[in-house]
Coordinates of C-alpha atoms in Angstrom, one line a residue:
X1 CA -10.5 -3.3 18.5
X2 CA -11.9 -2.6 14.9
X3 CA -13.3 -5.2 12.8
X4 CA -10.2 -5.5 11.2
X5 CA -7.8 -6.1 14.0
X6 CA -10.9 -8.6 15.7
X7 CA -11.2 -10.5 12.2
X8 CA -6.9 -10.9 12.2
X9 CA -7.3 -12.6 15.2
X10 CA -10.2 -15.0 14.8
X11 CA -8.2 -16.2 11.4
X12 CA -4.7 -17.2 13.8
X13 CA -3.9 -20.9 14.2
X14 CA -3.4 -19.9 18.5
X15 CA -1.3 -23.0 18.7
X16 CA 1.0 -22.6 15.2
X17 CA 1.1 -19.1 15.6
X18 CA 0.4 -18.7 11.8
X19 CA -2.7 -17.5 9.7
X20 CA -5.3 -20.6 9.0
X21 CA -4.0 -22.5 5.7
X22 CA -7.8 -21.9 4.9
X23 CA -8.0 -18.3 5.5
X24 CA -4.7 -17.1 3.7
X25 CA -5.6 -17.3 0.3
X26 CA -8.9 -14.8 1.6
X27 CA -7.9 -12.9 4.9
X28 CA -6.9 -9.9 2.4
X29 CA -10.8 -9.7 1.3
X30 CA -12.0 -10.3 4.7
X31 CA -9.5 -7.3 5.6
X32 CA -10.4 -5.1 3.0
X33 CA -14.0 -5.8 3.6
X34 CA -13.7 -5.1 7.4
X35 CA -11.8 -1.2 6.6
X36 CA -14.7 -0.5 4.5
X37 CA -17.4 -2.1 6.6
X38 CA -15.7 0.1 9.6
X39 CA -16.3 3.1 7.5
X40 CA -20.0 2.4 6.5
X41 CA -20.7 1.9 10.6
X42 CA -19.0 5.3 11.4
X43 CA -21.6 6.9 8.4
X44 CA -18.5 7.9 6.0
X45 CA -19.9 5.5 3.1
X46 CA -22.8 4.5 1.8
X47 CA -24.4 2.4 -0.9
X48 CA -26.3 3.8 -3.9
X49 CA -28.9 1.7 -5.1
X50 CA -29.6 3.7 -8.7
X51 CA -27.6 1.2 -10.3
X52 CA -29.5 -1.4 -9.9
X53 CA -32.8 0.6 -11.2
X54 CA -30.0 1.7 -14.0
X55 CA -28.1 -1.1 -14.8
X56 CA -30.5 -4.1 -14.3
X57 CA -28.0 -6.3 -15.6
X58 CA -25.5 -5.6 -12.7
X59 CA -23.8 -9.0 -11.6
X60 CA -26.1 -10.2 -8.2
X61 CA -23.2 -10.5 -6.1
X62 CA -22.1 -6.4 -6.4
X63 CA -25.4 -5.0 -7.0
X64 CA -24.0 -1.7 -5.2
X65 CA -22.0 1.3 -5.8
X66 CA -20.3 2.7 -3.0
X67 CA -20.2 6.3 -2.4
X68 CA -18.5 8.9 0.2
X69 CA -21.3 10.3 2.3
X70 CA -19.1 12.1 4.3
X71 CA -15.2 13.4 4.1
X72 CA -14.4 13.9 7.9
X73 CA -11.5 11.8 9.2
X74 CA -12.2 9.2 11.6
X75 CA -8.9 10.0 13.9
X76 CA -7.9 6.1 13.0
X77 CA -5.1 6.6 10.4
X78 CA -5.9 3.2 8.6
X79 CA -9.6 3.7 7.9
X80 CA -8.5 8.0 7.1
X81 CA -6.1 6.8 4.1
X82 CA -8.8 4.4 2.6
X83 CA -11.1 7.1 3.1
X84 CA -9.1 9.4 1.4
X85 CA -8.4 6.7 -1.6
X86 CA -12.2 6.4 -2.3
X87 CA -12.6 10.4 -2.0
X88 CA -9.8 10.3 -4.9
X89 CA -11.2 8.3 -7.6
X90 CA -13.9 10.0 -10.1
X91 CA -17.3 8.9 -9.2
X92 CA -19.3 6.3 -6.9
X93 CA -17.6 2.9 -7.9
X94 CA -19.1 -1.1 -7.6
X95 CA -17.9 -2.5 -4.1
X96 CA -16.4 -5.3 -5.6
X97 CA -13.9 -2.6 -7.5
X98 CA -13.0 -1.0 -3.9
X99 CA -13.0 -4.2 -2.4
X100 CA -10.4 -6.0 -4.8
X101 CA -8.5 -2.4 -4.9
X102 CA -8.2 -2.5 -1.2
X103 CA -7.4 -6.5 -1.0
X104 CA -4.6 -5.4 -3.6
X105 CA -2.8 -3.9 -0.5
X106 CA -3.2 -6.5 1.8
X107 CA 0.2 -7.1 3.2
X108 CA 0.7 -3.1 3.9
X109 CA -3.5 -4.2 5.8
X110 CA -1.6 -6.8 7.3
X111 CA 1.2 -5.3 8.5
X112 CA -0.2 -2.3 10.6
X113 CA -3.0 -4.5 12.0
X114 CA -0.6 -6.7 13.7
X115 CA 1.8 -3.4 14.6
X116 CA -1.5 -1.7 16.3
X117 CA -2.2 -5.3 18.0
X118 CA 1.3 -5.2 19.3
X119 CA 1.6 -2.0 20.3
X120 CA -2.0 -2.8 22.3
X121 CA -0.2 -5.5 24.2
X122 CA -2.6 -7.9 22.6
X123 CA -0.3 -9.8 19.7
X124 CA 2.9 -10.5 19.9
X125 CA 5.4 -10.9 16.5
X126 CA 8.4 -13.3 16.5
X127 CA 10.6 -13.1 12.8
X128 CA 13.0 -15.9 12.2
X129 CA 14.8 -16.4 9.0
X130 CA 15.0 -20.2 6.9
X131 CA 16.8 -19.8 3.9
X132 CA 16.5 -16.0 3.5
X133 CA 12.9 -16.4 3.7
X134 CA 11.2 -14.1 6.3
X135 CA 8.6 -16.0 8.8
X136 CA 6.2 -14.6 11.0
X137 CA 4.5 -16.3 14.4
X138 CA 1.9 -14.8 16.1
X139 CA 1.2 -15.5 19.9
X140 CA -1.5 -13.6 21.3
X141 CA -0.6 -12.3 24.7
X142 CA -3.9 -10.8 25.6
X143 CA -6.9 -13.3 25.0
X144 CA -9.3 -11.7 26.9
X145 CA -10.9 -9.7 24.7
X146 CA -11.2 -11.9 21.8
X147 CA -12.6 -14.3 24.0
X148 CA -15.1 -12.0 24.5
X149 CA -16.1 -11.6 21.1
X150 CA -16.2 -15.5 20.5
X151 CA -18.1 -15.7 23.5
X152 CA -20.6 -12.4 22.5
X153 CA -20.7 -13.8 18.9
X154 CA -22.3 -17.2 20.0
X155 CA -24.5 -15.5 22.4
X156 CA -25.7 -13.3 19.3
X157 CA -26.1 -16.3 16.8
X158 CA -27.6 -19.5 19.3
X159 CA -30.0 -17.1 21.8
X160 CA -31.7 -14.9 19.3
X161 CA -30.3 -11.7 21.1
X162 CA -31.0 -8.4 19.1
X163 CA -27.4 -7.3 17.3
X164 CA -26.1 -3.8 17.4
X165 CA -24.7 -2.8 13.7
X166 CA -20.9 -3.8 14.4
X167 CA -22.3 -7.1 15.0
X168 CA -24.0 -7.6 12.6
X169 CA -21.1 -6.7 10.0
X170 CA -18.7 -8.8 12.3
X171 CA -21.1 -12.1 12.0
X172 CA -21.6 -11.3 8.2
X173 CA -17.7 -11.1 7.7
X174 CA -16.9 -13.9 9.7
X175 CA -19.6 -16.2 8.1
X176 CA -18.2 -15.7 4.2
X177 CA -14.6 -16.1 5.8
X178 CA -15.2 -19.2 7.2
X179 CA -15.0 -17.8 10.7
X180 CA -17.4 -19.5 12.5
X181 CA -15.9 -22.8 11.3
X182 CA -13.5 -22.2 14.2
X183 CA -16.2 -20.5 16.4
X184 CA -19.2 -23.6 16.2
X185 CA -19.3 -27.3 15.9
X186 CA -20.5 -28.6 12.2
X187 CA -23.9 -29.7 14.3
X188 CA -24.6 -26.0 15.1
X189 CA -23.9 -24.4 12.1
X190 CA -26.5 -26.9 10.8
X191 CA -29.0 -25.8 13.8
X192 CA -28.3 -22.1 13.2
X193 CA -27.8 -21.8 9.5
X194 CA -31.2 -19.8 9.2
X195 CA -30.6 -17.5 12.1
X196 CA -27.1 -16.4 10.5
X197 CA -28.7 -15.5 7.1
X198 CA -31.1 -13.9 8.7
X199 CA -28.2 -11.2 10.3
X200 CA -26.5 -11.1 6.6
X201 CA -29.7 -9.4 5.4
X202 CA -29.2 -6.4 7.8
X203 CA -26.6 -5.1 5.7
X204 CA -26.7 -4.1 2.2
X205 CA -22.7 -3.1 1.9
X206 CA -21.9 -6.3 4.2
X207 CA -24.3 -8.5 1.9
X208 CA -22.0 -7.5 -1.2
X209 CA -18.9 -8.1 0.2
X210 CA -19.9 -11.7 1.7
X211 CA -21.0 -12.8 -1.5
X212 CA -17.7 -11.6 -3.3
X213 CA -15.5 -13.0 -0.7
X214 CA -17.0 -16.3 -1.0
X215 CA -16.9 -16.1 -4.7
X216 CA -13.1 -15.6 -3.7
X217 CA -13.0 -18.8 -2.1
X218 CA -15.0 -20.6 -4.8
X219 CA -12.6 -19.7 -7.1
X220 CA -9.8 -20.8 -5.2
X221 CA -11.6 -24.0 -4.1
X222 CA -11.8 -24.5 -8.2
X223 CA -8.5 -23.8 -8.8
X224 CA -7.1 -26.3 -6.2
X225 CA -9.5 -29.4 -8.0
X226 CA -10.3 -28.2 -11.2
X227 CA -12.7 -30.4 -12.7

């Protein structure tokens, strides 16, 4: 599973069979994020970091342009079309621009994640109809494997193991989605605060996108009680 497919599945409510009311507003970011954080990890993109020796006055939280390093398709069809939309524009742009241009087509995102989870046997899709209104449930039918992850992902954080690159950009997504909500209790968050900060910092492209996502959610969390 790519990061996107593995981040779809940590935001289901596995009893409702529906996204988590918290994640719904932000699982579009977090999926947008994951395509392009799957693309840095198989060296197509990279940051370039003249722009903040160019543009001091850059805004902290997208201190990064993002570039194409390298044009050859993946062979995954999702990640080849967003590599071919960033080829397409004029110029290295900010990731917060590819990341809200992405997030822009997040029910398309949406859609063939859960299709590729389905045809892996791993997800499977119920539609009913209430007053014409389409709704979706989700049941995953293979939990082995994102068991796995949960399980890998608390090893990674609580025993101090040494994380390999996906992980890294895995427990950096998860964290500024509100991921390991669902993954710790609020006492080991607490505890191991320090130690996930300490992962964020391994990734300059992942570091960018957390702090937009949770600007995201600060936003939202404004909007809902303003004042």
């Amino acid at each position: 599973m790519n990061c996107a497919e593995i981040l779809f599945l940590l935001a289901l409510d596995g009893e409702r069979g529906v996204i988590r009311p918290e994640m719904e507003r932000t699982l579009n970011y977090a999926l947008a994020g994951a395509i392009l954080m799957e693309l840095a990890l198989q060296n197509r993109i990279d940051t370039d970091l003249t722009c903040i020796r160019h543009n001091p006055q850059a805004e902290t939280s997208d201190p990064f342009l993002l570039r194409v390093v390298d044009k050859r398709p993946t062979g995954d069809i999702l990640l080849d079309e967003a590599l071919k939309e960033l080829q397409h524009k004029s110029g290295p742009r900010p990731t917060r621009a590819w990341l809200v241009y992405f997030a822009r087509e997040g029910r398309d995102i949406r859609d063939r994640v859960t299709a590729r989870l389905a045809n892996a046997k791993i997800l499977d899709i119920t539609e009913t109809k209430i007053l014409m209104l389409k709704k979706r449930r989700y049941s995953i039918t293979d939990s082995s494997g994102i068991t796995t992850i949960r399980s890998r992902l608390r090893e990674l954080i609580l025993d101090g193991e040494i994380p390999e690159p996906r992980e890294v950009a895995l427990a950096g997504l998860a964290d500024a989605s509100g991921l390991f909500d669902e993954i710790f209790s609020p006492e080991e968050l607490a505890q191991t605060r320090p130690r996930i900060l300490s992962l964020c910092k391994l990734d300059l492209i992942g570091q960018a996108m957390a702090g937009i996502i949770r600007e995201v959610k600060h936003s939202i969390s404004t909007e809902a009680h303003p004042g």
